[in-house]
Each structure stands twice: as structure tokens, then as C-alpha cells.
Amino acid sequence: MTNKKLKFLNALISSVTITIIFITTITVAADLYLPIKDWLKNIFSHHWIGKGVLSLVIFPVLTLTLTLISQKTDESKLTSKLSHLFWTSCLSSLILIGFFFYETYLK
């Protein structure tokens, strides 16, 4: 694989990971701190739409930025980053499930 493709994939994987962390964080934060949810509603008409729009902005901007500033990479680093992405996705899912379970049944 060419270095340009590796740089792009590296940036893409990093952007996905950061976007997942952002969505998880803002979801929990907006439910715990209502001014965040209100801000999302006021700007985007609904807090879910706001999270989606912000994610659609963050992801490509991060991908482009990280592609431009990233250095050489190799396939073994991509494998490691894919592993981080997998575990970030799993952990974020568990955090959201646990949080909403707590909010629904234990609060």
C-alpha cells in the first residue's frame, strides 16, 4: 500500500475513534447537564440532530487535518489503531448502555 493511502487510513481510523468518543461524551454530558442539551436543541432544533451535525462536521475536518499533518506510518500501526477503534467502540457502547440503564432503572 502506498504511503498516501496509509496516511489517509491512519487519519480515518483516528477520526472515527475521536468521533465515537465525542458522541459518547456529549450524549452523557447532555443528559447530566441540561444546558448542553438545551443548547443543542436551540441551535439544531433537536439534541439528536445537533449531535449528528456536530459529528458530521468533526469527522471530515479531523480526517483532513490528520491526513495533512500525519507522518509516515506502516501497516502494523494501522492494525494497532484498528484494535484501539474496536475497543473504543465496545467501551463506548458499554458506557452508553450502562448510563441509560442507570438513568432508567436506578435513578
mmCIF file of N, CA and C in Angstrom:
data_model
loop_
_atom_site.group_PDB
_atom_site.id
_atom_site.type_symbol
_atom_site.label_atom_id
_atom_site.label_comp_id
_atom_site.label_asym_id
_atom_site.label_seq_id
_atom_site.Cartn_x
_atom_site.Cartn_y
_atom_site.Cartn_z
ATOM 1 N N MET A 1 0.845 -1.170 0.000
ATOM 2 C CA MET A 1 0.000 0.000 0.000
ATOM 3 C C MET A 1 0.895 1.239 0.000
ATOM 4 N N THR A 2 0.483 2.259 -0.720
ATOM 5 C CA THR A 2 1.295 3.467 -0.792
ATOM 6 C C THR A 2 1.222 4.244 0.516
ATOM 7 N N ASN A 3 2.206 5.092 0.717
ATOM 8 C CA ASN A 3 2.258 5.878 1.946
ATOM 9 C C ASN A 3 1.067 6.832 2.048
ATOM 10 N N LYS A 4 0.597 7.384 0.914
ATOM 11 C CA LYS A 4 -0.562 8.280 0.942
ATOM 12 C C LYS A 4 -1.807 7.551 1.447
ATOM 13 N N LYS A 5 -2.006 6.332 0.974
ATOM 14 C CA LYS A 5 -3.155 5.549 1.424
ATOM 15 C C LYS A 5 -3.033 5.214 2.906
ATOM 16 N N LEU A 6 -1.827 4.857 3.334
ATOM 17 C CA LEU A 6 -1.615 4.544 4.749
ATOM 18 C C LEU A 6 -1.867 5.764 5.626
ATOM 19 N N LYS A 7 -1.395 6.927 5.189
ATOM 20 C CA LYS A 7 -1.643 8.158 5.942
ATOM 21 C C LYS A 7 -3.133 8.453 6.035
ATOM 22 N N PHE A 8 -3.832 8.278 4.910
ATOM 23 C CA PHE A 8 -5.274 8.539 4.902
ATOM 24 C C PHE A 8 -6.010 7.554 5.818
ATOM 25 N N LEU A 9 -5.674 6.273 5.719
ATOM 26 C CA LEU A 9 -6.321 5.284 6.588
ATOM 27 C C LEU A 9 -6.023 5.550 8.055
ATOM 28 N N ASN A 10 -4.808 5.928 8.352
ATOM 29 C CA ASN A 10 -4.422 6.275 9.716
ATOM 30 C C ASN A 10 -5.285 7.433 10.224
ATOM 31 N N ALA A 11 -5.427 8.467 9.409
ATOM 32 C CA ALA A 11 -6.240 9.628 9.784
ATOM 33 C C ALA A 11 -7.712 9.242 9.910
ATOM 34 N N LEU A 12 -8.185 8.412 9.016
ATOM 35 C CA LEU A 12 -9.580 7.982 9.027
ATOM 36 C C LEU A 12 -9.907 7.204 10.301
ATOM 37 N N ILE A 13 -9.069 6.268 10.651
ATOM 38 C CA ILE A 13 -9.288 5.466 11.856
ATOM 39 C C ILE A 13 -9.227 6.343 13.107
ATOM 40 N N SER A 14 -8.267 7.237 13.151
ATOM 41 C CA SER A 14 -8.165 8.147 14.299
ATOM 42 C C SER A 14 -9.387 9.048 14.392
ATOM 43 N N SER A 15 -9.871 9.535 13.263
ATOM 44 C CA SER A 15 -11.048 10.405 13.243
ATOM 45 C C SER A 15 -12.297 9.667 13.712
ATOM 46 N N VAL A 16 -12.455 8.434 13.279
ATOM 47 C CA VAL A 16 -13.603 7.639 13.719
ATOM 48 C C VAL A 16 -13.537 7.435 15.231
ATOM 49 N N THR A 17 -12.367 7.099 15.731
ATOM 50 C CA THR A 17 -12.200 6.875 17.170
ATOM 51 C C THR A 17 -12.548 8.130 17.960
ATOM 52 N N ILE A 18 -12.033 9.263 17.542
ATOM 53 C CA ILE A 18 -12.297 10.525 18.245
ATOM 54 C C ILE A 18 -13.773 10.905 18.142
ATOM 55 N N THR A 19 -14.385 10.672 16.989
ATOM 56 C CA THR A 19 -15.802 10.991 16.814
ATOM 57 C C THR A 19 -16.673 10.117 17.718
ATOM 58 N N ILE A 20 -16.334 8.863 17.852
ATOM 59 C CA ILE A 20 -17.072 7.976 18.762
ATOM 60 C C ILE A 20 -16.952 8.473 20.199
ATOM 61 N N ILE A 21 -15.754 8.864 20.590
ATOM 62 C CA ILE A 21 -15.554 9.394 21.941
ATOM 63 C C ILE A 21 -16.368 10.675 22.129
ATOM 64 N N PHE A 22 -16.381 11.535 21.119
ATOM 65 C CA PHE A 22 -17.165 12.772 21.187
ATOM 66 C C PHE A 22 -18.651 12.472 21.370
ATOM 67 N N ILE A 23 -19.198 11.580 20.553
ATOM 68 C CA ILE A 23 -20.626 11.265 20.629
ATOM 69 C C ILE A 23 -20.977 10.688 22.001
ATOM 70 N N THR A 24 -20.163 9.788 22.496
ATOM 71 C CA THR A 24 -20.413 9.204 23.812
ATOM 72 C C THR A 24 -20.362 10.273 24.893
ATOM 73 N N THR A 25 -19.355 11.110 24.840
ATOM 74 C CA THR A 25 -19.184 12.156 25.850
ATOM 75 C C THR A 25 -20.335 13.156 25.829
ATOM 76 N N ILE A 26 -20.693 13.634 24.649
ATOM 77 C CA ILE A 26 -21.753 14.648 24.583
ATOM 78 C C ILE A 26 -23.114 14.046 24.924
ATOM 79 N N THR A 27 -23.317 12.781 24.637
ATOM 80 C CA THR A 27 -24.581 12.134 24.992
ATOM 81 C C THR A 27 -24.749 12.073 26.496
ATOM 82 N N VAL A 28 -23.728 11.612 27.187
ATOM 83 C CA VAL A 28 -23.798 11.522 28.645
ATOM 84 C C VAL A 28 -23.836 12.924 29.257
ATOM 85 N N ALA A 29 -22.987 13.809 28.773
ATOM 86 C CA ALA A 29 -22.920 15.166 29.331
ATOM 87 C C ALA A 29 -24.245 15.905 29.155
ATOM 88 N N ALA A 30 -24.877 15.757 27.999
ATOM 89 C CA ALA A 30 -26.135 16.463 27.748
ATOM 90 C C ALA A 30 -27.262 15.954 28.637
ATOM 91 N N ASP A 31 -27.204 14.695 29.034
ATOM 92 C CA ASP A 31 -28.223 14.176 29.942
ATOM 93 C C ASP A 31 -27.946 14.540 31.395
ATOM 94 N N LEU A 32 -26.688 14.743 31.720
ATOM 95 C CA LEU A 32 -26.347 15.120 33.089
ATOM 96 C C LEU A 32 -26.395 16.631 33.314
ATOM 97 N N TYR A 33 -26.109 17.393 32.274
ATOM 98 C CA TYR A 33 -26.040 18.855 32.378
ATOM 99 C C TYR A 33 -26.968 19.445 31.319
ATOM 100 N N LEU A 34 -28.183 19.761 31.711
ATOM 101 C CA LEU A 34 -29.231 20.158 30.771
ATOM 102 C C LEU A 34 -28.919 21.373 29.899
ATOM 103 N N PRO A 35 -28.102 22.335 30.336
ATOM 104 C CA PRO A 35 -27.778 23.430 29.409
ATOM 105 C C PRO A 35 -27.123 22.966 28.095
ATOM 106 N N ILE A 36 -26.393 21.867 28.130
ATOM 107 C CA ILE A 36 -25.819 21.337 26.877
ATOM 108 C C ILE A 36 -26.937 20.845 25.971
ATOM 109 N N LYS A 37 -27.868 20.096 26.538
ATOM 110 C CA LYS A 37 -28.998 19.601 25.744
ATOM 111 C C LYS A 37 -29.827 20.764 25.212
ATOM 112 N N ASP A 38 -30.049 21.777 26.050
ATOM 113 C CA ASP A 38 -30.812 22.951 25.616
ATOM 114 C C ASP A 38 -30.101 23.691 24.491
ATOM 115 N N TRP A 39 -28.781 23.811 24.597
ATOM 116 C CA TRP A 39 -28.005 24.465 23.546
ATOM 117 C C TRP A 39 -28.145 23.704 22.225
ATOM 118 N N LEU A 40 -28.027 22.379 22.289
ATOM 119 C CA LEU A 40 -28.185 21.564 21.081
ATOM 120 C C LEU A 40 -29.584 21.748 20.490
ATOM 121 N N LYS A 41 -30.610 21.772 21.344
ATOM 122 C CA LYS A 41 -31.991 21.976 20.868
ATOM 123 C C LYS A 41 -32.157 23.347 20.235
ATOM 124 N N ASN A 42 -31.606 24.378 20.875
ATOM 125 C CA ASN A 42 -31.760 25.747 20.359
ATOM 126 C C ASN A 42 -31.065 25.949 19.020
ATOM 127 N N ILE A 43 -29.913 25.375 18.863
ATOM 128 C CA ILE A 43 -29.138 25.566 17.626
ATOM 129 C C ILE A 43 -29.640 24.654 16.503
ATOM 130 N N PHE A 44 -29.963 23.408 16.824
ATOM 131 C CA PHE A 44 -30.240 22.402 15.786
ATOM 132 C C PHE A 44 -31.676 21.874 15.775
ATOM 133 N N SER A 45 -32.533 22.420 16.597
ATOM 134 C CA SER A 45 -33.954 22.050 16.721
ATOM 135 C C SER A 45 -34.191 20.773 17.521
ATOM 136 N N HIS A 46 -33.212 19.901 17.640
ATOM 137 C CA HIS A 46 -33.330 18.707 18.485
ATOM 138 C C HIS A 46 -31.918 18.274 18.868
ATOM 139 N N HIS A 47 -31.769 17.765 20.074
ATOM 140 C CA HIS A 47 -30.424 17.412 20.535
ATOM 141 C C HIS A 47 -29.821 16.262 19.734
ATOM 142 N N TRP A 48 -30.621 15.320 19.244
ATOM 143 C CA TRP A 48 -30.080 14.241 18.419
ATOM 144 C C TRP A 48 -29.562 14.779 17.091
ATOM 145 N N ILE A 49 -30.306 15.706 16.504
ATOM 146 C CA ILE A 49 -29.861 16.310 15.249
ATOM 147 C C ILE A 49 -28.552 17.068 15.479
ATOM 148 N N GLY A 50 -28.466 17.773 16.608
ATOM 149 C CA GLY A 50 -27.246 18.509 16.938
ATOM 150 C C GLY A 50 -26.032 17.616 17.056
ATOM 151 N N LYS A 51 -26.199 16.486 17.729
ATOM 152 C CA LYS A 51 -25.082 15.541 17.862
ATOM 153 C C LYS A 51 -24.666 15.010 16.498
ATOM 154 N N GLY A 52 -25.649 14.738 15.659
ATOM 155 C CA GLY A 52 -25.348 14.234 14.322
ATOM 156 C C GLY A 52 -24.627 15.253 13.463
ATOM 157 N N VAL A 53 -25.119 16.491 13.492
ATOM 158 C CA VAL A 53 -24.490 17.556 12.688
ATOM 159 C C VAL A 53 -23.065 17.811 13.174
ATOM 160 N N LEU A 54 -22.886 17.900 14.492
ATOM 161 C CA LEU A 54 -21.536 18.122 15.020
ATOM 162 C C LEU A 54 -20.597 16.978 14.649
ATOM 163 N N SER A 55 -21.106 15.762 14.689
ATOM 164 C CA SER A 55 -20.288 14.607 14.295
ATOM 165 C C SER A 55 -19.936 14.657 12.816
ATOM 166 N N LEU A 56 -20.911 15.090 11.992
ATOM 167 C CA LEU A 56 -20.654 15.203 10.555
ATOM 168 C C LEU A 56 -19.665 16.311 10.225
ATOM 169 N N VAL A 57 -19.510 17.257 11.124
ATOM 170 C CA VAL A 57 -18.507 18.304 10.937
ATOM 171 C C VAL A 57 -17.155 17.830 11.470
ATOM 172 N N ILE A 58 -17.160 17.268 12.661
ATOM 173 C CA ILE A 58 -15.913 16.846 13.316
ATOM 174 C C ILE A 58 -15.183 15.791 12.494
ATOM 175 N N PHE A 59 -15.912 14.785 12.027
ATOM 176 C CA PHE A 59 -15.266 13.663 11.336
ATOM 177 C C PHE A 59 -14.460 14.077 10.100
ATOM 178 N N PRO A 60 -15.049 14.765 9.116
ATOM 179 C CA PRO A 60 -14.246 15.113 7.939
ATOM 180 C C PRO A 60 -13.153 16.139 8.229
ATOM 181 N N VAL A 61 -13.422 17.077 9.138
ATOM 182 C CA VAL A 61 -12.395 18.071 9.471
ATOM 183 C C VAL A 61 -11.194 17.372 10.115
ATOM 184 N N LEU A 62 -11.467 16.462 11.052
ATOM 185 C CA LEU A 62 -10.373 15.709 11.671
ATOM 186 C C LEU A 62 -9.638 14.848 10.654
ATOM 187 N N THR A 63 -10.398 14.188 9.786
ATOM 188 C CA THR A 63 -9.763 13.331 8.775
ATOM 189 C C THR A 63 -8.828 14.136 7.891
ATOM 190 N N LEU A 64 -9.296 15.265 7.405
ATOM 191 C CA LEU A 64 -8.466 16.112 6.549
ATOM 192 C C LEU A 64 -7.242 16.631 7.304
ATOM 193 N N THR A 65 -7.475 17.138 8.505
ATOM 194 C CA THR A 65 -6.375 17.691 9.300
ATOM 195 C C THR A 65 -5.323 16.630 9.619
ATOM 196 N N LEU A 66 -5.782 15.469 10.081
ATOM 197 C CA LEU A 66 -4.837 14.411 10.439
ATOM 198 C C LEU A 66 -4.122 13.840 9.221
ATOM 199 N N THR A 67 -4.796 13.832 8.074
ATOM 200 C CA THR A 67 -4.126 13.383 6.843
ATOM 201 C C THR A 67 -2.996 14.337 6.478
ATOM 202 N N LEU A 68 -3.252 15.630 6.623
ATOM 203 C CA LEU A 68 -2.245 16.627 6.256
ATOM 204 C C LEU A 68 -1.066 16.662 7.217
ATOM 205 N N ILE A 69 -1.322 16.419 8.516
ATOM 206 C CA ILE A 69 -0.229 16.552 9.485
ATOM 207 C C ILE A 69 0.419 15.224 9.882
ATOM 208 N N SER A 70 -0.194 14.108 9.466
ATOM 209 C CA SER A 70 0.369 12.825 9.900
ATOM 210 C C SER A 70 1.676 12.528 9.175
ATOM 211 N N GLN A 71 2.476 11.759 9.859
ATOM 212 C CA GLN A 71 3.773 11.393 9.307
ATOM 213 C C GLN A 71 3.677 9.996 8.708
ATOM 214 N N LYS A 72 4.808 9.468 8.317
ATOM 215 C CA LYS A 72 4.829 8.123 7.748
ATOM 216 C C LYS A 72 4.228 7.140 8.739
ATOM 217 N N THR A 73 3.583 6.148 8.185
ATOM 218 C CA THR A 73 3.017 5.095 9.019
ATOM 219 C C THR A 73 3.196 3.769 8.298
ATOM 220 N N ASP A 74 2.995 2.698 9.016
ATOM 221 C CA ASP A 74 3.072 1.392 8.383
ATOM 222 C C ASP A 74 1.846 0.573 8.772
ATOM 223 N N GLU A 75 1.713 -0.576 8.157
ATOM 224 C CA GLU A 75 0.510 -1.381 8.347
ATOM 225 C C GLU A 75 0.378 -1.908 9.774
ATOM 226 N N SER A 76 1.486 -2.115 10.454
ATOM 227 C CA SER A 76 1.391 -2.601 11.841
ATOM 228 C C SER A 76 0.776 -1.535 12.754
ATOM 229 N N LYS A 77 1.057 -0.261 12.475
ATOM 230 C CA LYS A 77 0.424 0.815 13.245
ATOM 231 C C LYS A 77 -1.072 0.864 12.961
ATOM 232 N N LEU A 78 -1.451 0.597 11.724
ATOM 233 C CA LEU A 78 -2.873 0.582 11.389
ATOM 234 C C LEU A 78 -3.591 -0.547 12.118
ATOM 235 N N THR A 79 -2.941 -1.680 12.217
ATOM 236 C CA THR A 79 -3.523 -2.803 12.956
ATOM 237 C C THR A 79 -3.742 -2.423 14.411
ATOM 238 N N SER A 80 -2.776 -1.757 14.993
ATOM 239 C CA SER A 80 -2.897 -1.301 16.370
ATOM 240 C C SER A 80 -4.024 -0.284 16.509
ATOM 241 N N LYS A 81 -4.112 0.641 15.572
ATOM 242 C CA LYS A 81 -5.180 1.656 15.615
ATOM 243 C C LYS A 81 -6.557 1.030 15.424
ATOM 244 N N LEU A 82 -6.659 0.025 14.570
ATOM 245 C CA LEU A 82 -7.928 -0.675 14.401
ATOM 246 C C LEU A 82 -8.338 -1.378 15.693
ATOM 247 N N SER A 83 -7.367 -1.915 16.389
ATOM 248 C CA SER A 83 -7.646 -2.535 17.683
ATOM 249 C C SER A 83 -8.155 -1.493 18.672
ATOM 250 N N HIS A 84 -7.519 -0.325 18.699
ATOM 251 C CA HIS A 84 -7.984 0.765 19.566
ATOM 252 C C HIS A 84 -9.403 1.188 19.192
ATOM 253 N N LEU A 85 -9.681 1.263 17.899
ATOM 254 C CA LEU A 85 -11.017 1.627 17.436
ATOM 255 C C LEU A 85 -12.047 0.596 17.905
ATOM 256 N N PHE A 86 -11.723 -0.670 17.773
ATOM 257 C CA PHE A 86 -12.631 -1.730 18.211
ATOM 258 C C PHE A 86 -12.936 -1.597 19.697
ATOM 259 N N TRP A 87 -11.899 -1.447 20.508
ATOM 260 C CA TRP A 87 -12.110 -1.375 21.956
ATOM 261 C C TRP A 87 -12.773 -0.067 22.370
ATOM 262 N N THR A 88 -12.503 1.002 21.663
ATOM 263 C CA THR A 88 -13.200 2.262 21.928
ATOM 264 C C THR A 88 -14.687 2.113 21.638
ATOM 265 N N SER A 89 -15.021 1.465 20.538
ATOM 266 C CA SER A 89 -16.427 1.226 20.198
ATOM 267 C C SER A 89 -17.113 0.366 21.255
ATOM 268 N N CYS A 90 -16.445 -0.695 21.674
ATOM 269 C CA CYS A 90 -17.018 -1.574 22.707
ATOM 270 C C CYS A 90 -17.211 -0.825 24.015
ATOM 271 N N LEU A 91 -16.200 -0.103 24.445
ATOM 272 C CA LEU A 91 -16.285 0.631 25.705
ATOM 273 C C LEU A 91 -17.350 1.720 25.643
ATOM 274 N N SER A 92 -17.411 2.443 24.536
ATOM 275 C CA SER A 92 -18.425 3.488 24.380
ATOM 276 C C SER A 92 -19.832 2.897 24.415
ATOM 277 N N SER A 93 -20.013 1.766 23.765
ATOM 278 C CA SER A 93 -21.314 1.097 23.805
ATOM 279 C C SER A 93 -21.687 0.704 25.225
ATOM 280 N N LEU A 94 -20.733 0.137 25.944
ATOM 281 C CA LEU A 94 -20.999 -0.259 27.335
ATOM 282 C C LEU A 94 -21.286 0.949 28.218
ATOM 283 N N ILE A 95 -20.580 2.036 27.999
ATOM 284 C CA ILE A 95 -20.828 3.262 28.769
ATOM 285 C C ILE A 95 -22.244 3.765 28.522
ATOM 286 N N LEU A 96 -22.654 3.818 27.259
ATOM 287 C CA LEU A 96 -23.999 4.310 26.946
ATOM 288 C C LEU A 96 -25.082 3.371 27.471
ATOM 289 N N ILE A 97 -24.898 2.079 27.304
ATOM 290 C CA ILE A 97 -25.867 1.113 27.821
ATOM 291 C C ILE A 97 -25.953 1.223 29.342
ATOM 292 N N GLY A 98 -24.804 1.264 29.993
ATOM 293 C CA GLY A 98 -24.787 1.388 31.447
ATOM 294 C C GLY A 98 -25.405 2.690 31.928
ATOM 295 N N PHE A 99 -25.095 3.771 31.259
ATOM 296 C CA PHE A 99 -25.633 5.069 31.644
ATOM 297 C C PHE A 99 -27.147 5.099 31.506
ATOM 298 N N PHE A 100 -27.661 4.639 30.369
ATOM 299 C CA PHE A 100 -29.112 4.673 30.170
ATOM 300 C C PHE A 100 -29.822 3.655 31.061
ATOM 301 N N PHE A 101 -29.187 2.539 31.358
ATOM 302 C CA PHE A 101 -29.747 1.594 32.324
ATOM 303 C C PHE A 101 -29.859 2.261 33.689
ATOM 304 N N TYR A 102 -28.794 2.941 34.102
ATOM 305 C CA TYR A 102 -28.803 3.662 35.365
ATOM 306 C C TYR A 102 -29.896 4.729 35.370
ATOM 307 N N GLU A 103 -29.952 5.540 34.324
ATOM 308 C CA GLU A 103 -30.940 6.607 34.241
ATOM 309 C C GLU A 103 -32.375 6.063 34.259
ATOM 310 N N THR A 104 -32.598 4.909 33.636
ATOM 311 C CA THR A 104 -33.941 4.368 33.533
ATOM 312 C C THR A 104 -34.380 3.602 34.781
ATOM 313 N N TYR A 105 -33.488 2.788 35.333
ATOM 314 C CA TYR A 105 -33.901 1.875 36.386
ATOM 315 C C TYR A 105 -33.384 2.199 37.780
ATOM 316 N N LEU A 106 -32.295 2.895 37.898
ATOM 317 C CA LEU A 106 -31.691 3.076 39.213
ATOM 318 C C LEU A 106 -31.770 4.489 39.748
ATOM 319 N N LYS A 107 -32.113 5.424 38.945
ATOM 320 C CA LYS A 107 -32.128 6.824 39.385
ATOM 321 C C LYS A 107 -33.443 7.189 40.033
#
